[in-house]
Amino acid sequence: MLELREVDTAYGPVPMLRGLSIKVQPGELVCLLGPNGAGKTTTFMTVCGVVRALRGKVDVMGRDMASLGTENLAALGVGLVPEGRRLFPSLTVQENLRLGYDAVSGRGPDFQPQLDKMCDLFPRIRERLRQAAGTLSGGEQAMVALARALIGEPKLVIMDEPSLGLSPKLIDEYFEITSEVHRRGTTILLIEQNAEMGLGIADRGYVLVKGRVAQEGPARELLSSKAAKSLYL
Ligand code: ATP
């Protein structure tokens, strides 16, 4: 569903991703880990087509990102959860979710049932539908950002450090919901710094260091591997 093959990117003259190869197969939850500055957000931006690959290939849902714009991802069944949530702060929660829905369905008629589904999955959202998104707590905003990505029933969800800034209790709740979404059949690429939590719910993982894969394998093996731990801690 998603594949990067030997991808290089750079910010001006500074190389960032260096021959990065990762793959996410249908039904998997794959966790991409790495220390600060390893290139995790750059990987997210490259997968979305915001940062262009200078070399190599980026395929998402069988399409080459060299010719596919970011704006087409939602309609192809890809939900994005960017770092920092990126909600529209002056719009209500419901309006933010409506935008996520419209991006997929082109103003389809079935918004209300989908909204109800999201409120069942995130009970905290139901009481906040008419509140401006910018006035929500960080944890509530994180839930809305995930609900906005899920409301169009994507096949693949790509999440960039979604647990950043959440309290330990909310992190538990957030990862439990993410795991439930995966159990219901959604494929997920989870980019995370919280290795224990990320690998705790993932099938496989990659450890990214200085723009390339330093280690990869089944999540359980990476969790117990001392070598992997020394790379991501
Ligand atoms: P963190 O966990 O700290 O968010 P990260 O692994 O997500 O780190 P990136 O955000 O991908 O790392 O950044 C990797 C490197 O590229 C960093 O040194 C960063 O300063 C640099 N970088 C990121 N975006 C740009 C940009 N637009 N222009 C120049 N340099 C950039």
PDB file of C-alpha atoms and ligand atoms in Angstrom:
ATOM      1  CA  MET A   1       0.000   0.000   0.000  1.00  0.00           C
ATOM      2  CA  LEU A   2       2.974   2.217   0.577  1.00  0.00           C
ATOM      3  CA  GLU A   3       6.550   1.810  -0.546  1.00  0.00           C
ATOM      4  CA  LEU A   4       9.633   4.002  -0.551  1.00  0.00           C
ATOM      5  CA  ARG A   5      12.491   2.565  -2.612  1.00  0.00           C
ATOM      6  CA  GLU A   6      15.996   3.991  -2.227  1.00  0.00           C
ATOM      7  CA  VAL A   7      14.653   7.501  -1.659  1.00  0.00           C
ATOM      8  CA  ASP A   8      16.938  10.510  -1.305  1.00  0.00           C
ATOM      9  CA  THR A   9      15.702  13.962  -0.314  1.00  0.00           C
ATOM     10  CA  ALA A  10      17.520  17.171   0.613  1.00  0.00           C
ATOM     11  CA  TYR A  11      16.775  20.556   2.096  1.00  0.00           C
ATOM     12  CA  GLY A  12      18.742  22.796  -0.271  1.00  0.00           C
ATOM     13  CA  PRO A  13      22.288  21.474  -0.267  1.00  0.00           C
ATOM     14  CA  VAL A  14      21.769  19.429   2.918  1.00  0.00           C
ATOM     15  CA  PRO A  15      20.975  15.737   2.294  1.00  0.00           C
ATOM     16  CA  MET A  16      18.210  14.365   4.514  1.00  0.00           C
ATOM     17  CA  LEU A  17      16.822  10.967   3.482  1.00  0.00           C
ATOM     18  CA  ARG A  18      19.618   8.767   2.129  1.00  0.00           C
ATOM     19  CA  GLY A  19      18.488   5.697   0.222  1.00  0.00           C
ATOM     20  CA  LEU A  20      15.475   5.169   2.468  1.00  0.00           C
ATOM     21  CA  SER A  21      13.465   2.005   1.743  1.00  0.00           C
ATOM     22  CA  ILE A  22      10.340   1.117   3.732  1.00  0.00           C
ATOM     23  CA  LYS A  23       7.211  -0.832   2.891  1.00  0.00           C
ATOM     24  CA  VAL A  24       3.727  -1.135   4.404  1.00  0.00           C
ATOM     25  CA  GLN A  25       1.642  -4.123   3.271  1.00  0.00           C
ATOM     26  CA  PRO A  26      -2.176  -4.246   3.393  1.00  0.00           C
ATOM     27  CA  GLY A  27      -3.462  -4.859   6.918  1.00  0.00           C
ATOM     28  CA  GLU A  28      -0.183  -4.040   8.655  1.00  0.00           C
ATOM     29  CA  LEU A  29       0.515  -1.541  11.406  1.00  0.00           C
ATOM     30  CA  VAL A  30       4.102  -0.447  10.837  1.00  0.00           C
ATOM     31  CA  CYS A  31       5.942   1.828  13.269  1.00  0.00           C
ATOM     32  CA  LEU A  32       8.740   4.110  12.078  1.00  0.00           C
ATOM     33  CA  LEU A  33      10.950   5.127  14.985  1.00  0.00           C
ATOM     34  CA  GLY A  34      13.963   7.331  15.327  1.00  0.00           C
ATOM     35  CA  PRO A  35      15.678   9.927  17.475  1.00  0.00           C
ATOM     36  CA  ASN A  36      15.167  13.680  17.029  1.00  0.00           C
ATOM     37  CA  GLY A  37      16.240  14.870  13.617  1.00  0.00           C
ATOM     38  CA  ALA A  38      16.418  11.351  12.130  1.00  0.00           C
ATOM     39  CA  GLY A  39      14.088  12.399   9.304  1.00  0.00           C
ATOM     40  CA  LYS A  40      10.737  11.060  10.527  1.00  0.00           C
ATOM     41  CA  THR A  41       8.694  14.136   9.608  1.00  0.00           C
ATOM     42  CA  THR A  42      10.644  14.416   6.355  1.00  0.00           C
ATOM     43  CA  THR A  43       9.549  10.840   5.591  1.00  0.00           C
ATOM     44  CA  PHE A  44       5.903  11.806   6.300  1.00  0.00           C
ATOM     45  CA  MET A  45       6.238  14.858   4.024  1.00  0.00           C
ATOM     46  CA  THR A  46       7.866  12.749   1.298  1.00  0.00           C
ATOM     47  CA  VAL A  47       5.133  10.118   1.426  1.00  0.00           C
ATOM     48  CA  CYS A  48       2.525  12.916   1.146  1.00  0.00           C
ATOM     49  CA  GLY A  49       4.309  14.490  -1.816  1.00  0.00           C
ATOM     50  CA  VAL A  50       5.109  17.747   0.016  1.00  0.00           C
ATOM     51  CA  VAL A  51       8.857  17.010  -0.094  1.00  0.00           C
ATOM     52  CA  ARG A  52       9.945  15.595  -3.472  1.00  0.00           C
ATOM     53  CA  ALA A  53      12.260  12.604  -3.833  1.00  0.00           C
ATOM     54  CA  LEU A  54      15.463  13.523  -5.683  1.00  0.00           C
ATOM     55  CA  ARG A  55      16.174   9.856  -6.324  1.00  0.00           C
ATOM     56  CA  GLY A  56      14.222   6.634  -5.840  1.00  0.00           C
ATOM     57  CA  LYS A  57      10.499   5.999  -5.911  1.00  0.00           C
ATOM     58  CA  VAL A  58       7.533   6.727  -3.632  1.00  0.00           C
ATOM     59  CA  ASP A  59       4.416   4.627  -4.289  1.00  0.00           C
ATOM     60  CA  VAL A  60       1.187   5.162  -2.347  1.00  0.00           C
ATOM     61  CA  MET A  61      -1.860   2.975  -3.109  1.00  0.00           C
ATOM     62  CA  GLY A  62      -0.052   1.812  -6.241  1.00  0.00           C
ATOM     63  CA  ARG A  63       0.408   5.370  -7.526  1.00  0.00           C
ATOM     64  CA  ASP A  64       3.705   7.165  -8.107  1.00  0.00           C
ATOM     65  CA  MET A  65       3.908  10.278  -5.904  1.00  0.00           C
ATOM     66  CA  ALA A  66       6.148  11.919  -8.536  1.00  0.00           C
ATOM     67  CA  SER A  67       2.981  12.557 -10.550  1.00  0.00           C
ATOM     68  CA  LEU A  68       0.299  12.506  -7.838  1.00  0.00           C
ATOM     69  CA  GLY A  69      -0.517  15.629  -5.815  1.00  0.00           C
ATOM     70  CA  THR A  70      -1.026  15.610  -2.052  1.00  0.00           C
ATOM     71  CA  GLU A  71      -4.595  16.803  -2.618  1.00  0.00           C
ATOM     72  CA  ASN A  72      -5.472  13.508  -4.340  1.00  0.00           C
ATOM     73  CA  LEU A  73      -4.514  11.259  -1.434  1.00  0.00           C
ATOM     74  CA  ALA A  74      -7.804  11.519   0.475  1.00  0.00           C
ATOM     75  CA  ALA A  75      -9.865  10.382  -2.513  1.00  0.00           C
ATOM     76  CA  LEU A  76      -7.500   7.421  -2.968  1.00  0.00           C
ATOM     77  CA  GLY A  77      -8.279   6.277   0.577  1.00  0.00           C
ATOM     78  CA  VAL A  78      -5.347   7.756   2.471  1.00  0.00           C
ATOM     79  CA  GLY A  79      -5.946   9.552   5.785  1.00  0.00           C
ATOM     80  CA  LEU A  80      -3.248  11.859   7.143  1.00  0.00           C
ATOM     81  CA  VAL A  81      -2.573  12.848  10.761  1.00  0.00           C
ATOM     82  CA  PRO A  82       0.151  15.513  10.568  1.00  0.00           C
ATOM     83  CA  GLU A  83       2.424  16.498  13.421  1.00  0.00           C
ATOM     84  CA  GLY A  84       0.857  19.250  15.527  1.00  0.00           C
ATOM     85  CA  ARG A  85      -2.725  18.167  14.518  1.00  0.00           C
ATOM     86  CA  ARG A  86      -3.175  21.095  12.076  1.00  0.00           C
ATOM     87  CA  LEU A  87      -6.865  21.643  12.840  1.00  0.00           C
ATOM     88  CA  PHE A  88      -8.623  24.833  11.734  1.00  0.00           C
ATOM     89  CA  PRO A  89      -8.743  26.552  15.133  1.00  0.00           C
ATOM     90  CA  SER A  90     -11.627  28.944  14.490  1.00  0.00           C
ATOM     91  CA  LEU A  91     -13.868  26.259  12.966  1.00  0.00           C
ATOM     92  CA  THR A  92     -15.916  24.011  15.198  1.00  0.00           C
ATOM     93  CA  VAL A  93     -15.025  20.387  15.774  1.00  0.00           C
ATOM     94  CA  GLN A  94     -17.905  19.348  13.528  1.00  0.00           C
ATOM     95  CA  GLU A  95     -16.743  21.693  10.751  1.00  0.00           C
ATOM     96  CA  ASN A  96     -13.210  20.278  10.956  1.00  0.00           C
ATOM     97  CA  LEU A  97     -14.623  16.764  10.645  1.00  0.00           C
ATOM     98  CA  ARG A  98     -16.847  17.847   7.771  1.00  0.00           C
ATOM     99  CA  LEU A  99     -13.744  19.046   5.877  1.00  0.00           C
ATOM    100  CA  GLY A 100     -12.130  15.643   6.389  1.00  0.00           C
ATOM    101  CA  TYR A 101     -15.294  13.960   5.123  1.00  0.00           C
ATOM    102  CA  ASP A 102     -15.728  16.251   2.106  1.00  0.00           C
ATOM    103  CA  ALA A 103     -12.101  15.723   1.040  1.00  0.00           C
ATOM    104  CA  VAL A 104     -12.964  12.071   0.484  1.00  0.00           C
ATOM    105  CA  SER A 105     -16.569  12.085  -0.590  1.00  0.00           C
ATOM    106  CA  GLY A 106     -16.911  15.423  -2.372  1.00  0.00           C
ATOM    107  CA  ARG A 107     -19.809  16.510  -0.153  1.00  0.00           C
ATOM    108  CA  GLY A 108     -21.560  13.167  -0.022  1.00  0.00           C
ATOM    109  CA  PRO A 109     -24.908  12.869   1.752  1.00  0.00           C
ATOM    110  CA  ASP A 110     -23.824  10.452   4.465  1.00  0.00           C
ATOM    111  CA  PHE A 111     -21.931  12.771   6.779  1.00  0.00           C
ATOM    112  CA  GLN A 112     -24.198  12.328   9.805  1.00  0.00           C
ATOM    113  CA  PRO A 113     -23.840   8.520  10.124  1.00  0.00           C
ATOM    114  CA  GLN A 114     -20.077   8.854   9.729  1.00  0.00           C
ATOM    115  CA  LEU A 115     -20.021  11.605  12.358  1.00  0.00           C
ATOM    116  CA  ASP A 116     -21.973   9.317  14.712  1.00  0.00           C
ATOM    117  CA  LYS A 117     -19.413   6.552  14.144  1.00  0.00           C
ATOM    118  CA  MET A 118     -16.578   8.915  15.067  1.00  0.00           C
ATOM    119  CA  CYS A 119     -18.425  10.014  18.214  1.00  0.00           C
ATOM    120  CA  ASP A 120     -18.803   6.355  19.213  1.00  0.00           C
ATOM    121  CA  LEU A 121     -15.084   5.770  18.699  1.00  0.00           C
ATOM    122  CA  PHE A 122     -14.105   9.015  20.470  1.00  0.00           C
ATOM    123  CA  PRO A 123     -16.754   9.690  23.143  1.00  0.00           C
ATOM    124  CA  ARG A 124     -14.901  12.885  24.181  1.00  0.00           C
ATOM    125  CA  ILE A 125     -15.712  14.416  20.797  1.00  0.00           C
ATOM    126  CA  ARG A 126     -19.506  14.151  21.046  1.00  0.00           C
ATOM    127  CA  GLU A 127     -19.802  16.818  23.775  1.00  0.00           C
ATOM    128  CA  ARG A 128     -17.468  19.150  21.865  1.00  0.00           C
ATOM    129  CA  LEU A 129     -18.936  19.171  18.352  1.00  0.00           C
ATOM    130  CA  ARG A 130     -19.981  22.838  18.459  1.00  0.00           C
ATOM    131  CA  GLN A 131     -16.835  24.096  20.198  1.00  0.00           C
ATOM    132  CA  ALA A 132     -14.089  25.916  18.247  1.00  0.00           C
ATOM    133  CA  ALA A 133     -11.293  23.396  17.682  1.00  0.00           C
ATOM    134  CA  GLY A 134      -8.656  25.888  18.866  1.00  0.00           C
ATOM    135  CA  THR A 135     -10.233  25.963  22.344  1.00  0.00           C
ATOM    136  CA  LEU A 136      -9.927  22.189  22.889  1.00  0.00           C
ATOM    137  CA  SER A 137      -7.291  20.638  25.124  1.00  0.00           C
ATOM    138  CA  GLY A 138      -4.255  19.094  23.410  1.00  0.00           C
ATOM    139  CA  GLY A 139      -5.636  15.620  23.985  1.00  0.00           C
ATOM    140  CA  GLU A 140      -9.028  16.489  22.525  1.00  0.00           C
ATOM    141  CA  GLN A 141      -7.353  18.077  19.500  1.00  0.00           C
ATOM    142  CA  ALA A 142      -5.352  14.889  18.963  1.00  0.00           C
ATOM    143  CA  MET A 143      -8.579  12.863  18.954  1.00  0.00           C
ATOM    144  CA  VAL A 144     -10.251  15.275  16.492  1.00  0.00           C
ATOM    145  CA  ALA A 145      -7.212  15.122  14.165  1.00  0.00           C
ATOM    146  CA  LEU A 146      -7.428  11.328  14.148  1.00  0.00           C
ATOM    147  CA  ALA A 147     -11.212  11.381  13.693  1.00  0.00           C
ATOM    148  CA  ARG A 148     -10.810  13.802  10.761  1.00  0.00           C
ATOM    149  CA  ALA A 149      -8.458  11.301   9.104  1.00  0.00           C
ATOM    150  CA  LEU A 150     -10.781   8.355   9.818  1.00  0.00           C
ATOM    151  CA  ILE A 151     -14.174   9.853   8.973  1.00  0.00           C
ATOM    152  CA  GLY A 152     -13.832   9.048   5.248  1.00  0.00           C
ATOM    153  CA  GLU A 153     -13.033   5.394   6.090  1.00  0.00           C
ATOM    154  CA  PRO A 154      -9.495   5.408   4.653  1.00  0.00           C
ATOM    155  CA  LYS A 155      -7.721   2.178   3.767  1.00  0.00           C
ATOM    156  CA  LEU A 156      -4.360   3.590   4.867  1.00  0.00           C
ATOM    157  CA  VAL A 157      -3.656   6.077   7.674  1.00  0.00           C
ATOM    158  CA  ILE A 158      -0.285   7.800   8.060  1.00  0.00           C
ATOM    159  CA  MET A 159       0.344   9.396  11.454  1.00  0.00           C
ATOM    160  CA  ASP A 160       3.252  11.707  12.355  1.00  0.00           C
ATOM    161  CA  GLU A 161       4.130  11.679  16.066  1.00  0.00           C
ATOM    162  CA  PRO A 162       0.500  11.787  17.196  1.00  0.00           C
ATOM    163  CA  SER A 163       1.306  11.237  20.878  1.00  0.00           C
ATOM    164  CA  LEU A 164       3.564  14.290  21.148  1.00  0.00           C
ATOM    165  CA  GLY A 165       2.492  16.452  24.092  1.00  0.00           C
ATOM    166  CA  LEU A 166      -0.152  14.058  25.441  1.00  0.00           C
ATOM    167  CA  SER A 167      -0.302  13.038  29.103  1.00  0.00           C
ATOM    168  CA  PRO A 168       0.563   9.377  29.883  1.00  0.00           C
ATOM    169  CA  LYS A 169      -3.126   8.571  30.467  1.00  0.00           C
ATOM    170  CA  LEU A 170      -4.158  10.096  27.136  1.00  0.00           C
ATOM    171  CA  ILE A 171      -1.279   8.342  25.367  1.00  0.00           C
ATOM    172  CA  ASP A 172      -2.681   5.003  26.610  1.00  0.00           C
ATOM    173  CA  GLU A 173      -6.163   5.946  25.365  1.00  0.00           C
ATOM    174  CA  TYR A 174      -4.819   7.188  22.027  1.00  0.00           C
ATOM    175  CA  PHE A 175      -2.811   4.042  21.322  1.00  0.00           C
ATOM    176  CA  GLU A 176      -5.742   1.845  22.379  1.00  0.00           C
ATOM    177  CA  ILE A 177      -7.955   3.589  19.799  1.00  0.00           C
ATOM    178  CA  THR A 178      -5.219   3.345  17.142  1.00  0.00           C
ATOM    179  CA  SER A 179      -4.883  -0.359  17.826  1.00  0.00           C
ATOM    180  CA  GLU A 180      -8.674  -0.802  17.607  1.00  0.00           C
ATOM    181  CA  VAL A 181      -8.726   1.006  14.224  1.00  0.00           C
ATOM    182  CA  HIS A 182      -6.029  -1.414  13.033  1.00  0.00           C
ATOM    183  CA  ARG A 183      -7.947  -4.450  14.349  1.00  0.00           C
ATOM    184  CA  ARG A 184     -10.969  -3.285  12.337  1.00  0.00           C
ATOM    185  CA  GLY A 185      -8.852  -3.572   9.176  1.00  0.00           C
ATOM    186  CA  THR A 186      -7.175  -0.208   8.522  1.00  0.00           C
ATOM    187  CA  THR A 187      -3.535  -0.268   7.424  1.00  0.00           C
ATOM    188  CA  ILE A 188      -1.396   2.162   9.429  1.00  0.00           C
ATOM    189  CA  LEU A 189       2.032   3.766   9.191  1.00  0.00           C
ATOM    190  CA  LEU A 190       2.708   5.185  12.636  1.00  0.00           C
ATOM    191  CA  ILE A 191       5.682   7.532  12.894  1.00  0.00           C
ATOM    192  CA  GLU A 192       6.591   7.745  16.570  1.00  0.00           C
ATOM    193  CA  GLN A 193       9.235   8.691  19.072  1.00  0.00           C
ATOM    194  CA  ASN A 194       7.531   6.742  21.822  1.00  0.00           C
ATOM    195  CA  ALA A 195       9.092   3.400  20.935  1.00  0.00           C
ATOM    196  CA  GLU A 196       7.530   1.333  23.710  1.00  0.00           C
ATOM    197  CA  MET A 197       3.998   2.446  22.856  1.00  0.00           C
ATOM    198  CA  GLY A 198       4.475   2.397  19.074  1.00  0.00           C
ATOM    199  CA  LEU A 199       6.109  -1.019  18.921  1.00  0.00           C
ATOM    200  CA  GLY A 200       3.638  -2.239  21.559  1.00  0.00           C
ATOM    201  CA  ILE A 201       0.786  -2.081  19.012  1.00  0.00           C
ATOM    202  CA  ALA A 202       2.746  -2.538  15.747  1.00  0.00           C
ATOM    203  CA  ASP A 203       3.339  -5.633  13.625  1.00  0.00           C
ATOM    204  CA  ARG A 204       6.711  -4.456  12.308  1.00  0.00           C
ATOM    205  CA  GLY A 205       9.037  -1.557  12.842  1.00  0.00           C
ATOM    206  CA  TYR A 206      11.850   0.418  11.267  1.00  0.00           C
ATOM    207  CA  VAL A 207      14.462   2.409  13.164  1.00  0.00           C
ATOM    208  CA  LEU A 208      15.467   5.485  11.202  1.00  0.00           C
ATOM    209  CA  VAL A 209      18.846   7.082  11.907  1.00  0.00           C
ATOM    210  CA  LYS A 210      20.311   9.960   9.878  1.00  0.00           C
ATOM    211  CA  GLY A 211      17.868   9.480   7.018  1.00  0.00           C
ATOM    212  CA  ARG A 212      18.289   5.732   6.516  1.00  0.00           C
ATOM    213  CA  VAL A 213      17.001   2.496   8.018  1.00  0.00           C
ATOM    214  CA  ALA A 214      19.414   1.361  10.716  1.00  0.00           C
ATOM    215  CA  GLN A 215      17.326  -1.625  11.811  1.00  0.00           C
ATOM    216  CA  GLU A 216      14.037  -3.270  10.926  1.00  0.00           C
ATOM    217  CA  GLY A 217      12.039  -6.309  11.970  1.00  0.00           C
ATOM    218  CA  PRO A 218       8.996  -7.637  13.804  1.00  0.00           C
ATOM    219  CA  ALA A 219       7.905  -5.154  16.478  1.00  0.00           C
ATOM    220  CA  ARG A 220       8.407  -7.654  19.305  1.00  0.00           C
ATOM    221  CA  GLU A 221      12.016  -8.275  18.247  1.00  0.00           C
ATOM    222  CA  LEU A 222      12.808  -4.558  18.026  1.00  0.00           C
ATOM    223  CA  LEU A 223      11.301  -4.026  21.470  1.00  0.00           C
ATOM    224  CA  SER A 224      13.585  -6.604  23.043  1.00  0.00           C
ATOM    225  CA  SER A 225      16.689  -5.948  20.914  1.00  0.00           C
ATOM    226  CA  LYS A 226      19.392  -4.095  22.830  1.00  0.00           C
ATOM    227  CA  ALA A 227      20.984  -2.912  19.572  1.00  0.00           C
ATOM    228  CA  ALA A 228      17.692  -1.420  18.359  1.00  0.00           C
ATOM    229  CA  LYS A 229      17.058   0.173  21.740  1.00  0.00           C
ATOM    230  CA  SER A 230      20.417   1.921  21.695  1.00  0.00           C
ATOM    231  CA  LEU A 231      19.489   3.384  18.297  1.00  0.00           C
ATOM    232  CA  TYR A 232      16.073   4.766  19.168  1.00  0.00           C
ATOM    233  CA  LEU A 233      16.578   5.766  22.769  1.00  0.00           C
TER     234      LEU A 233
HETATM  235  P1  ATP B   1      11.787  15.299  15.463  1.00  0.00           P
HETATM  236  O1  ATP B   1      11.506  14.000  16.129  1.00  0.00           O
HETATM  237  O2  ATP B   1      12.694  16.182  16.262  1.00  0.00           O
HETATM  238  O3  ATP B   1      10.568  15.987  14.946  1.00  0.00           O
HETATM  239  P2  ATP B   1      12.370  14.214  12.831  1.00  0.00           P
HETATM  240  O4  ATP B   1      12.993  12.853  12.817  1.00  0.00           O
HETATM  241  O5  ATP B   1      10.916  14.298  12.525  1.00  0.00           O
HETATM  242  O6  ATP B   1      12.714  14.918  14.181  1.00  0.00           O
HETATM  243  P3  ATP B   1      12.735  16.013  10.591  1.00  0.00           P
HETATM  244  O7  ATP B   1      11.693  16.994  11.018  1.00  0.00           O
HETATM  245  O8  ATP B   1      12.434  15.140   9.436  1.00  0.00           O
HETATM  246  O9  ATP B   1      13.212  15.093  11.800  1.00  0.00           O
HETATM  247  O10 ATP B   1      14.049  16.849  10.316  1.00  0.00           O
HETATM  248  C1  ATP B   1      15.264  16.258   9.949  1.00  0.00           C
HETATM  249  C2  ATP B   1      16.327  17.342   9.750  1.00  0.00           C
HETATM  250  O11 ATP B   1      15.984  18.148   8.625  1.00  0.00           O
HETATM  251  C3  ATP B   1      16.450  18.269  10.939  1.00  0.00           C
HETATM  252  O12 ATP B   1      17.816  18.536  11.141  1.00  0.00           O
HETATM  253  C4  ATP B   1      15.707  19.520  10.503  1.00  0.00           C
HETATM  254  O13 ATP B   1      16.237  20.675  11.087  1.00  0.00           O
HETATM  255  C5  ATP B   1      15.910  19.518   9.011  1.00  0.00           C
HETATM  256  N1  ATP B   1      14.781  20.147   8.297  1.00  0.00           N
HETATM  257  C6  ATP B   1      13.483  19.798   8.417  1.00  0.00           C
HETATM  258  N2  ATP B   1      12.689  20.567   7.641  1.00  0.00           N
HETATM  259  C7  ATP B   1      13.527  21.450   7.023  1.00  0.00           C
HETATM  260  C8  ATP B   1      13.333  22.526   6.085  1.00  0.00           C
HETATM  261  N3  ATP B   1      12.108  22.832   5.621  1.00  0.00           N
HETATM  262  N4  ATP B   1      14.424  23.211   5.681  1.00  0.00           N
HETATM  263  C9  ATP B   1      15.662  22.892   6.136  1.00  0.00           C
HETATM  264  N5  ATP B   1      15.921  21.897   7.005  1.00  0.00           N
HETATM  265  C10 ATP B   1      14.870  21.173   7.452  1.00  0.00           C
END
